[in-house]
CSV table of C-alpha atoms in Angstrom, one decimal:
chain,number,residue,atom,x,y,z
A,1,UNK,CA,110.0,138.5,-1.0
A,2,UNK,CA,108.8,136.8,-3.9
A,3,UNK,CA,111.0,133.5,-3.3
A,4,UNK,CA,108.4,133.7,0.2
A,5,UNK,CA,105.3,133.0,-1.9
A,6,UNK,CA,104.7,129.6,-1.2
A,7,UNK,CA,101.3,128.3,0.5
A,8,UNK,CA,102.7,127.1,3.5
A,9,UNK,CA,104.2,130.6,4.1
A,10,UNK,CA,101.1,132.4,3.2
A,11,UNK,CA,99.4,129.7,5.6
A,12,UNK,CA,102.0,131.1,8.4
A,13,UNK,CA,101.7,134.7,7.5
A,14,UNK,CA,97.9,134.6,7.6
A,15,UNK,CA,97.6,132.8,10.8
A,16,UNK,CA,99.7,135.6,12.5
A,17,UNK,CA,97.5,137.8,11.2
A,18,UNK,CA,94.3,136.9,12.3
A,19,UNK,CA,95.9,136.4,15.4
A,20,UNK,CA,97.9,139.7,15.8
A,21,UNK,CA,94.5,141.7,14.9
A,22,UNK,CA,92.9,139.7,17.9
A,23,UNK,CA,95.6,140.9,19.9
A,24,UNK,CA,96.0,144.7,18.8
A,25,UNK,CA,99.5,143.8,18.0
A,26,UNK,CA,101.8,146.8,17.8
A,27,UNK,CA,101.7,147.3,14.1
A,28,UNK,CA,106.1,148.1,14.4
A,29,UNK,CA,106.5,144.6,16.1
A,30,UNK,CA,103.7,142.9,13.4
A,31,UNK,CA,105.8,143.8,10.2
A,32,UNK,CA,108.7,142.8,11.7
A,33,UNK,CA,107.5,139.3,12.9
A,34,UNK,CA,106.1,138.6,9.5
A,35,UNK,CA,109.6,137.7,8.1
A,36,UNK,CA,112.6,136.3,9.1
A,37,UNK,CA,115.2,137.7,11.0
A,38,UNK,CA,117.9,136.1,9.1
A,39,UNK,CA,118.1,133.7,6.1
A,40,UNK,CA,120.7,131.8,4.5
A,41,UNK,CA,120.7,129.9,1.0
A,42,UNK,CA,123.2,127.6,0.0
A,43,UNK,CA,124.9,125.8,-2.8
A,44,UNK,CA,125.7,122.3,-2.7
A,45,UNK,CA,128.1,120.3,-4.9
A,46,UNK,CA,128.9,116.7,-4.0
A,47,UNK,CA,130.7,114.5,-5.6
A,48,UNK,CA,128.2,111.8,-6.8
A,49,UNK,CA,128.8,107.7,-6.3
A,50,UNK,CA,129.6,107.7,-10.1
A,51,UNK,CA,132.0,110.8,-10.4
A,52,UNK,CA,130.0,113.3,-11.5
A,53,UNK,CA,129.3,116.5,-9.3
A,54,UNK,CA,125.3,117.2,-8.7
A,55,UNK,CA,124.6,120.5,-6.9
A,56,UNK,CA,121.8,121.0,-4.5
A,57,UNK,CA,120.2,123.9,-2.7
A,58,UNK,CA,119.9,123.9,0.8
A,59,UNK,CA,118.4,126.7,3.7
A,60,UNK,CA,118.8,127.8,6.9
A,61,UNK,CA,116.3,130.4,8.1
A,62,UNK,CA,115.7,131.6,11.4
A,63,UNK,CA,112.8,133.8,12.7
A,64,UNK,CA,113.4,135.0,15.7
A,65,UNK,CA,116.0,135.2,18.6
A,66,UNK,CA,114.6,137.5,21.0
A,67,UNK,CA,114.3,134.9,23.9
A,68,UNK,CA,117.5,132.9,23.3
A,69,UNK,CA,119.0,130.6,20.5
A,70,UNK,CA,117.1,129.4,17.7
A,71,UNK,CA,115.8,126.0,17.9
A,72,UNK,CA,114.3,124.0,14.5
A,73,UNK,CA,114.6,121.0,12.6
A,74,UNK,CA,116.5,120.1,9.3
A,75,UNK,CA,114.3,118.2,7.0
A,76,UNK,CA,115.4,116.6,3.3
A,77,UNK,CA,112.5,116.7,0.6
A,78,UNK,CA,112.1,116.5,-2.7
A,79,UNK,CA,109.7,120.1,-2.1
A,80,UNK,CA,111.9,122.3,0.5
A,81,UNK,CA,111.7,125.6,-0.7
A,82,UNK,CA,112.5,129.2,1.1
A,83,UNK,CA,109.0,129.7,2.0
A,84,UNK,CA,108.3,126.6,3.3
A,85,UNK,CA,110.9,126.7,5.1
A,86,UNK,CA,110.3,130.1,6.8
A,87,UNK,CA,106.8,129.2,7.8
A,88,UNK,CA,107.7,126.3,9.6
A,89,UNK,CA,110.2,128.9,11.2
A,90,UNK,CA,108.0,130.9,12.2
A,91,UNK,CA,106.0,128.2,13.9
A,92,UNK,CA,109.2,127.1,15.5
A,93,UNK,CA,109.1,130.6,17.4
A,94,UNK,CA,105.4,130.6,18.5
A,95,UNK,CA,105.9,127.0,19.0
A,96,UNK,CA,108.7,127.7,21.8
A,97,UNK,CA,107.4,130.8,23.0
A,98,UNK,CA,104.3,129.2,23.8
A,99,UNK,CA,105.8,125.8,25.4
A,100,UNK,CA,107.9,128.6,27.7
A,101,UNK,CA,111.0,127.2,25.7
A,102,UNK,CA,114.1,129.8,25.5
A,103,UNK,CA,113.9,129.6,22.1
A,104,UNK,CA,113.5,131.1,18.9
A,105,UNK,CA,112.0,129.8,15.9
A,106,UNK,CA,114.4,128.5,13.6
A,107,UNK,CA,114.2,125.6,10.0
A,108,UNK,CA,116.2,124.2,7.2
A,109,UNK,CA,116.5,121.9,4.6
A,110,UNK,CA,117.8,120.5,1.7
A,111,UNK,CA,116.1,120.3,-1.7
A,112,UNK,CA,116.4,116.2,-2.3
A,113,UNK,CA,115.2,113.1,-2.3
A,114,UNK,CA,117.3,111.6,0.7
A,115,UNK,CA,115.9,108.2,-0.7
A,116,UNK,CA,117.8,108.1,-4.0
A,117,UNK,CA,120.8,108.6,-2.2
A,118,UNK,CA,123.6,106.0,-1.3
A,119,UNK,CA,124.8,106.3,2.0
A,120,UNK,CA,127.9,108.0,1.4
A,121,UNK,CA,126.2,110.5,-1.0
A,122,UNK,CA,123.8,111.2,2.0
A,123,UNK,CA,126.9,111.7,4.3
A,124,UNK,CA,129.2,114.3,1.8
A,125,UNK,CA,125.7,115.9,0.8
A,126,UNK,CA,125.2,116.2,4.8
A,127,UNK,CA,128.7,117.5,5.3
A,128,UNK,CA,129.2,120.0,3.1
A,129,UNK,CA,125.7,121.4,4.5
A,130,UNK,CA,126.9,121.5,7.5
A,131,UNK,CA,130.2,123.2,7.0
A,132,UNK,CA,128.3,125.7,4.6
A,133,UNK,CA,125.6,127.0,7.9
A,134,UNK,CA,128.6,126.4,10.4
A,135,UNK,CA,128.6,130.7,11.0
A,136,UNK,CA,125.1,130.2,11.9
A,137,UNK,CA,124.9,127.4,14.3
A,138,UNK,CA,126.2,126.9,17.5
A,139,UNK,CA,124.8,125.7,21.2
A,140,UNK,CA,124.4,129.4,21.8
A,141,UNK,CA,123.0,130.5,18.6
A,142,UNK,CA,121.4,127.6,16.5
A,143,UNK,CA,120.7,124.0,17.4
A,144,UNK,CA,118.7,121.8,14.8
A,145,UNK,CA,117.5,118.6,14.9
A,146,UNK,CA,115.8,116.3,12.8
A,147,UNK,CA,112.9,116.6,10.9
A,148,UNK,CA,111.5,114.3,8.0
A,149,UNK,CA,114.1,113.0,5.5
A,150,UNK,CA,116.7,113.4,8.4
A,151,UNK,CA,117.7,111.2,11.7
A,152,UNK,CA,120.2,110.4,14.1
A,153,UNK,CA,122.4,109.5,11.7
A,154,UNK,CA,122.2,112.8,10.0
A,155,UNK,CA,122.7,114.9,13.0
A,156,UNK,CA,126.0,112.8,14.3
A,157,UNK,CA,127.4,114.1,10.8
A,158,UNK,CA,126.7,117.5,11.6
A,159,UNK,CA,127.6,117.3,14.8
A,160,UNK,CA,130.9,115.8,13.9
A,161,UNK,CA,131.1,118.4,11.4
A,162,UNK,CA,131.1,121.6,13.5
A,163,UNK,CA,133.4,119.8,16.4
A,164,UNK,CA,135.9,119.4,13.8
A,165,UNK,CA,135.9,123.8,13.0
A,166,UNK,CA,135.9,124.3,16.7
A,167,UNK,CA,138.7,121.4,17.4
A,168,UNK,CA,136.3,120.0,20.2
A,169,UNK,CA,133.7,118.0,20.9
A,170,UNK,CA,130.0,120.0,21.2
A,171,UNK,CA,127.5,117.8,21.4
A,172,UNK,CA,125.2,120.9,22.3
A,173,UNK,CA,125.8,121.9,18.7
A,174,UNK,CA,122.1,119.6,17.7
A,175,UNK,CA,119.9,117.7,19.3
A,176,UNK,CA,118.2,114.3,18.3
A,177,UNK,CA,121.7,112.3,18.2
A,178,UNK,CA,122.9,108.9,19.0
A,179,UNK,CA,122.9,108.6,23.2
A,180,UNK,CA,126.5,107.4,22.3
A,181,UNK,CA,126.9,110.9,21.3
A,182,UNK,CA,125.2,113.0,24.0
A,183,UNK,CA,121.7,112.3,22.7
A,184,UNK,CA,118.6,112.0,25.4
A,185,UNK,CA,116.5,109.5,26.4
A,186,UNK,CA,112.9,109.6,25.0
A,187,UNK,CA,113.9,111.7,22.1
A,188,UNK,CA,112.9,109.2,19.2
A,189,UNK,CA,109.0,109.5,20.9
A,190,UNK,CA,108.8,112.6,22.5
A,191,UNK,CA,106.8,113.9,19.3
A,192,UNK,CA,104.2,111.0,19.4
A,193,UNK,CA,104.1,110.7,22.9
A,194,UNK,CA,102.9,115.0,23.8
A,195,UNK,CA,100.7,114.3,20.6
A,196,UNK,CA,99.0,111.6,23.1
A,197,UNK,CA,99.2,113.4,26.1
A,198,UNK,CA,97.8,116.8,25.2
A,199,UNK,CA,95.4,114.2,23.2
A,200,UNK,CA,94.6,112.8,26.7
A,201,UNK,CA,93.9,116.2,28.2
A,202,UNK,CA,90.9,117.1,26.0
A,203,UNK,CA,89.5,113.9,26.2
A,204,UNK,CA,89.6,114.6,30.1
A,205,UNK,CA,88.5,118.3,29.2
A,206,UNK,CA,85.1,116.9,26.8
A,207,UNK,CA,84.6,114.0,29.2
A,208,UNK,CA,85.0,111.2,26.8
A,209,UNK,CA,86.5,107.4,28.1
A,210,UNK,CA,90.0,107.1,26.5
A,211,UNK,CA,88.9,102.9,26.1
A,212,UNK,CA,85.7,103.9,24.5
A,213,UNK,CA,87.8,106.3,21.7
A,214,UNK,CA,89.0,105.5,18.5
A,215,UNK,CA,91.8,106.7,16.1
A,216,UNK,CA,93.0,107.6,12.8
A,217,UNK,CA,96.2,108.8,12.1
A,218,UNK,CA,97.6,110.0,8.6
A,219,UNK,CA,101.0,109.4,8.6
A,220,UNK,CA,102.9,106.4,9.9
A,221,UNK,CA,106.7,108.0,10.3
A,222,UNK,CA,108.3,108.7,13.3
A,223,UNK,CA,105.5,110.5,14.8
A,224,UNK,CA,102.4,108.7,13.7
A,225,UNK,CA,104.0,105.4,14.3
A,226,UNK,CA,104.8,106.4,18.0
A,227,UNK,CA,101.5,108.0,18.4
A,228,UNK,CA,99.6,105.4,17.3
A,229,UNK,CA,101.7,103.0,19.6
A,230,UNK,CA,101.2,105.1,22.9
A,231,UNK,CA,97.6,105.6,22.6
A,232,UNK,CA,96.6,102.2,21.9
A,233,UNK,CA,98.9,101.6,25.4
A,234,UNK,CA,97.1,104.0,27.1
A,235,UNK,CA,93.5,102.0,25.7
A,236,UNK,CA,92.7,103.6,22.8
A,237,UNK,CA,91.4,101.9,19.5
A,238,UNK,CA,93.8,103.1,16.8
A,239,UNK,CA,91.3,101.6,14.0
A,240,UNK,CA,92.8,103.0,10.9
A,241,UNK,CA,96.7,104.1,9.8
A,242,UNK,CA,98.1,105.5,6.3
A,243,UNK,CA,101.4,106.4,4.7
A,244,UNK,CA,101.8,107.9,1.7
A,245,UNK,CA,100.8,105.2,-0.4
A,246,UNK,CA,97.3,104.7,1.6
A,247,UNK,CA,96.3,102.9,4.6
A,248,UNK,CA,94.8,100.4,6.3
A,249,UNK,CA,91.3,100.2,8.2
A,250,UNK,CA,90.2,97.6,10.3
A,251,UNK,CA,87.2,98.9,12.6
A,252,UNK,CA,88.2,96.0,15.5
A,253,UNK,CA,91.3,98.1,15.7
A,254,UNK,CA,94.8,97.6,14.7
A,255,UNK,CA,97.8,95.5,16.2
A,256,UNK,CA,100.1,98.6,16.2
A,257,UNK,CA,103.0,96.4,17.6
A,258,UNK,CA,103.0,93.8,15.3
A,259,UNK,CA,102.1,96.1,12.5
A,260,UNK,CA,105.3,98.1,13.1
A,261,UNK,CA,107.2,95.1,12.9
A,262,UNK,CA,105.9,94.2,9.4
A,263,UNK,CA,106.3,97.3,8.0
A,264,UNK,CA,109.4,98.1,9.4
A,265,UNK,CA,111.4,94.8,9.5
A,266,UNK,CA,109.7,93.3,6.6
A,267,UNK,CA,109.6,96.2,4.7
A,268,UNK,CA,105.7,95.7,3.9
A,269,UNK,CA,103.7,98.3,2.5
A,270,UNK,CA,100.3,99.2,5.1
A,271,UNK,CA,98.0,97.5,2.4
A,272,UNK,CA,100.3,94.4,1.9
A,273,UNK,CA,99.9,93.5,5.6
A,274,UNK,CA,96.5,92.4,5.0
A,275,UNK,CA,95.4,93.8,8.9
A,276,UNK,CA,92.5,96.1,7.4
A,277,UNK,CA,90.9,97.0,4.6
A,278,UNK,CA,92.4,99.2,2.2
A,279,UNK,CA,91.9,103.0,2.4
A,280,UNK,CA,92.9,106.2,0.6
A,281,UNK,CA,94.6,108.9,2.6
A,282,UNK,CA,91.1,111.4,1.9
A,283,UNK,CA,89.0,108.7,3.4
A,284,UNK,CA,91.3,108.2,6.6
A,285,UNK,CA,90.7,111.5,7.1
A,286,UNK,CA,86.7,111.6,6.2
A,287,UNK,CA,86.7,108.5,8.7
A,288,UNK,CA,84.1,108.6,11.7
A,289,UNK,CA,86.2,108.3,15.1
A,290,UNK,CA,86.7,110.3,18.0
A,291,UNK,CA,90.3,111.6,17.5
A,292,UNK,CA,91.7,112.2,14.0
A,293,UNK,CA,95.9,113.0,14.2
A,294,UNK,CA,97.0,114.4,10.8
A,295,UNK,CA,100.9,113.4,11.4
A,296,UNK,CA,101.6,113.9,7.7
A,297,UNK,CA,102.3,116.8,5.3
A,298,UNK,CA,100.6,120.4,5.4
A,299,UNK,CA,97.3,121.4,4.3
A,300,UNK,CA,95.9,118.0,4.2
A,301,UNK,CA,92.7,119.4,5.6
A,302,UNK,CA,91.1,122.2,3.2
A,303,UNK,CA,87.6,123.7,2.5
A,304,UNK,CA,87.3,121.1,0.0
A,305,UNK,CA,87.2,118.4,2.7
A,306,UNK,CA,87.2,120.0,6.2
A,307,UNK,CA,82.8,119.8,6.0
A,308,UNK,CA,83.4,115.9,5.6
A,309,UNK,CA,85.4,115.1,8.7
A,310,UNK,CA,83.6,113.3,11.6
A,311,UNK,CA,86.1,113.3,14.6
A,312,UNK,CA,85.3,114.8,17.7
A,313,UNK,CA,89.3,115.3,18.5
A,314,UNK,CA,91.6,117.3,15.6
A,315,UNK,CA,95.1,116.2,16.9
A,316,UNK,CA,97.9,117.9,14.6
A,317,UNK,CA,100.8,116.0,14.8
A,318,UNK,CA,102.4,118.0,11.6
A,319,UNK,CA,103.0,121.0,11.0
A,320,UNK,CA,100.3,123.5,8.9
A,321,UNK,CA,98.1,120.8,8.6
A,322,UNK,CA,94.8,122.6,8.2
A,323,UNK,CA,94.2,125.9,6.4
A,324,UNK,CA,92.7,129.0,7.9
A,325,UNK,CA,89.6,128.3,5.7
A,326,UNK,CA,88.9,124.8,6.7
A,327,UNK,CA,89.7,126.0,10.7
A,328,UNK,CA,86.7,128.1,9.7
A,329,UNK,CA,84.5,125.2,9.0
A,330,UNK,CA,86.0,122.7,11.4
A,331,UNK,CA,84.8,125.5,14.3
A,332,UNK,CA,81.5,125.7,13.4
A,333,UNK,CA,81.3,121.8,13.0
A,334,UNK,CA,82.1,121.8,16.8
A,335,UNK,CA,85.6,120.0,16.6
A,336,UNK,CA,87.9,120.2,19.3
A,337,UNK,CA,91.0,121.4,17.7
A,338,UNK,CA,94.6,120.8,19.4
A,339,UNK,CA,96.7,122.9,17.2
A,340,UNK,CA,99.8,121.9,15.7
A,341,UNK,CA,102.4,124.4,17.8
A,342,UNK,CA,100.8,122.8,21.1
A,343,UNK,CA,100.3,119.2,19.5
A,344,UNK,CA,103.1,118.5,18.6
A,345,UNK,CA,105.8,120.4,20.9
A,346,UNK,CA,106.9,117.3,22.6
A,347,UNK,CA,109.8,117.3,20.1
A,348,UNK,CA,111.3,120.7,20.4
A,349,UNK,CA,110.4,119.7,24.2
A,350,UNK,CA,112.6,116.9,25.2
A,351,UNK,CA,114.9,118.5,22.4
A,352,UNK,CA,115.3,121.0,25.2
A,353,UNK,CA,116.2,118.6,27.8
A,354,UNK,CA,118.7,116.8,25.4
A,355,UNK,CA,120.3,120.3,25.5
A,356,UNK,CA,120.5,120.7,28.5
A,357,UNK,CA,121.9,118.0,29.9
A,358,UNK,CA,124.4,118.5,27.2
A,359,UNK,CA,125.1,121.9,28.3
A,360,UNK,CA,125.4,120.4,31.9
A,361,UNK,CA,127.2,117.0,31.0
A,362,UNK,CA,124.6,115.7,33.4
A,363,UNK,CA,121.9,113.1,32.0
A,364,UNK,CA,118.6,111.9,33.2
A,365,UNK,CA,116.6,109.0,33.4
A,366,UNK,CA,113.4,108.0,31.0
A,367,UNK,CA,111.0,108.7,33.6
A,368,UNK,CA,112.3,112.0,35.1
A,369,UNK,CA,112.0,112.8,31.0
A,370,UNK,CA,108.6,111.7,30.1
A,371,UNK,CA,107.4,113.3,34.0
A,372,UNK,CA,108.9,117.0,32.6
A,373,UNK,CA,107.5,116.6,29.1
A,374,UNK,CA,104.4,115.3,30.5
A,375,UNK,CA,104.0,118.4,33.1
A,376,UNK,CA,105.2,121.4,30.6
A,377,UNK,CA,102.9,120.1,27.5
A,378,UNK,CA,99.7,119.4,29.5
A,379,UNK,CA,100.7,122.6,31.6
A,380,UNK,CA,100.7,124.5,28.1
A,381,UNK,CA,97.4,122.8,27.2
A,382,UNK,CA,95.6,124.2,29.8
A,383,UNK,CA,97.1,127.5,29.6
A,384,UNK,CA,95.9,127.4,26.2
A,385,UNK,CA,92.3,126.1,26.9
A,386,UNK,CA,91.8,128.7,29.8
A,387,UNK,CA,93.2,131.6,27.3
A,388,UNK,CA,90.6,130.3,24.6
A,389,UNK,CA,87.5,129.8,27.0
A,390,UNK,CA,88.2,133.7,28.6
A,391,UNK,CA,88.8,135.2,25.3
A,392,UNK,CA,86.0,133.0,23.7
A,393,UNK,CA,87.9,131.9,21.2
A,394,UNK,CA,89.6,129.5,18.8
A,395,UNK,CA,92.3,127.2,20.4
A,396,UNK,CA,94.7,127.9,17.3
A,397,UNK,CA,94.1,131.6,17.8
A,398,UNK,CA,94.8,131.2,22.0
A,399,UNK,CA,97.8,129.4,21.3
A,400,UNK,CA,99.2,131.7,18.5
A,401,UNK,CA,98.2,134.7,20.6
A,402,UNK,CA,99.9,133.2,24.0
A,403,UNK,CA,102.8,132.3,21.9
A,404,UNK,CA,102.8,135.7,20.0
A,405,UNK,CA,102.8,137.7,23.3
A,406,UNK,CA,105.7,136.3,24.7
A,407,UNK,CA,107.9,137.4,21.9
A,408,UNK,CA,106.2,140.8,22.0
A,409,UNK,CA,106.9,141.0,25.3
A,410,UNK,CA,110.8,140.8,25.0
A,411,UNK,CA,110.8,142.5,21.7
A,412,UNK,CA,109.4,145.6,24.0
A,413,UNK,CA,111.4,145.0,26.8
A,414,UNK,CA,114.8,144.7,25.2
A,415,UNK,CA,114.1,147.3,22.7
A,416,UNK,CA,115.2,148.6,19.3
A,417,UNK,CA,119.2,148.8,18.6
A,418,UNK,CA,120.5,150.9,17.5
């Protein structure tokens, strides 16, 4: 499987191998769970606005469906590959199992820079992709959601394309939709809110005051911006924020609502806002702070910079931001890690709520959704913490072992067909 030989996939498999070895997982199951259950690669010819036809490559990977329909986002990014999508699908399997959701993991994507496409080109690309993966998706089979480079509009086009094929509206085929098409209240900020909920539990566990805590966040997209906003609302001082161009640092704390207004609405870069001194992404990761939230892309914390981290809590808003080698260094430093499959599971939890609401045609209030999210994600945090203490293992290994065990039990109970 040379196509899977990417850094991200090797990281996902290495994490799995380490957890499987620690829990003495059945060797037969170990081999099955290392690879996706199903992978689809599609060619996507799209007529561009200038009349020429450009062919893009798309993917949809289903890692495991033993516990229910597959669930996972679709990302549009120039670096999307089969290996990356397969790794993310694997992490989604463990994430859903850890949270107790009746899903398996999936992921999809198109190798494209979406900002280089016009609105019309993006729609044509999305609809062609939806038509090509149509046989694999459905409310009872595989339910996509937004990810890097995609949003509620993209989900609307996928839902419409699927619905046109079956002849009636099927809102439950995707989540992360607009409210007018069966979307859920609280979905947009769900991942960031989940990061905040587990971070607050970690602060309480370590007996650290939220009011005296400082927070640095790498990434100012959906996850990073909502994490920053809600952490500030909870009383923490957000001192640093960054995006792909770099970041800003202010020891007195950043005014997050004003920063969002200037950054989003005025189109200014973070540096242009003049709300703090300019820092690089590398410098942000090494700031002296209570909580560090990597909420950008994978493999940002490696063996080359892990020793220079000065946070007390590492709350992983992104998928796979920390390499296995860095993990060992952070453990030796005594940094409390909230692993990605726990920290950023708020998005899939509220996606689950949206799916349930769509199937029932019965919708919940925002307060109901926030309370249910809080209950599920904090319960998962405390189960993971208890497992970590009882087994004398790291939070990451505890989370992985708990999730893997749920999937393993499902396979053992169902047996092998034929």
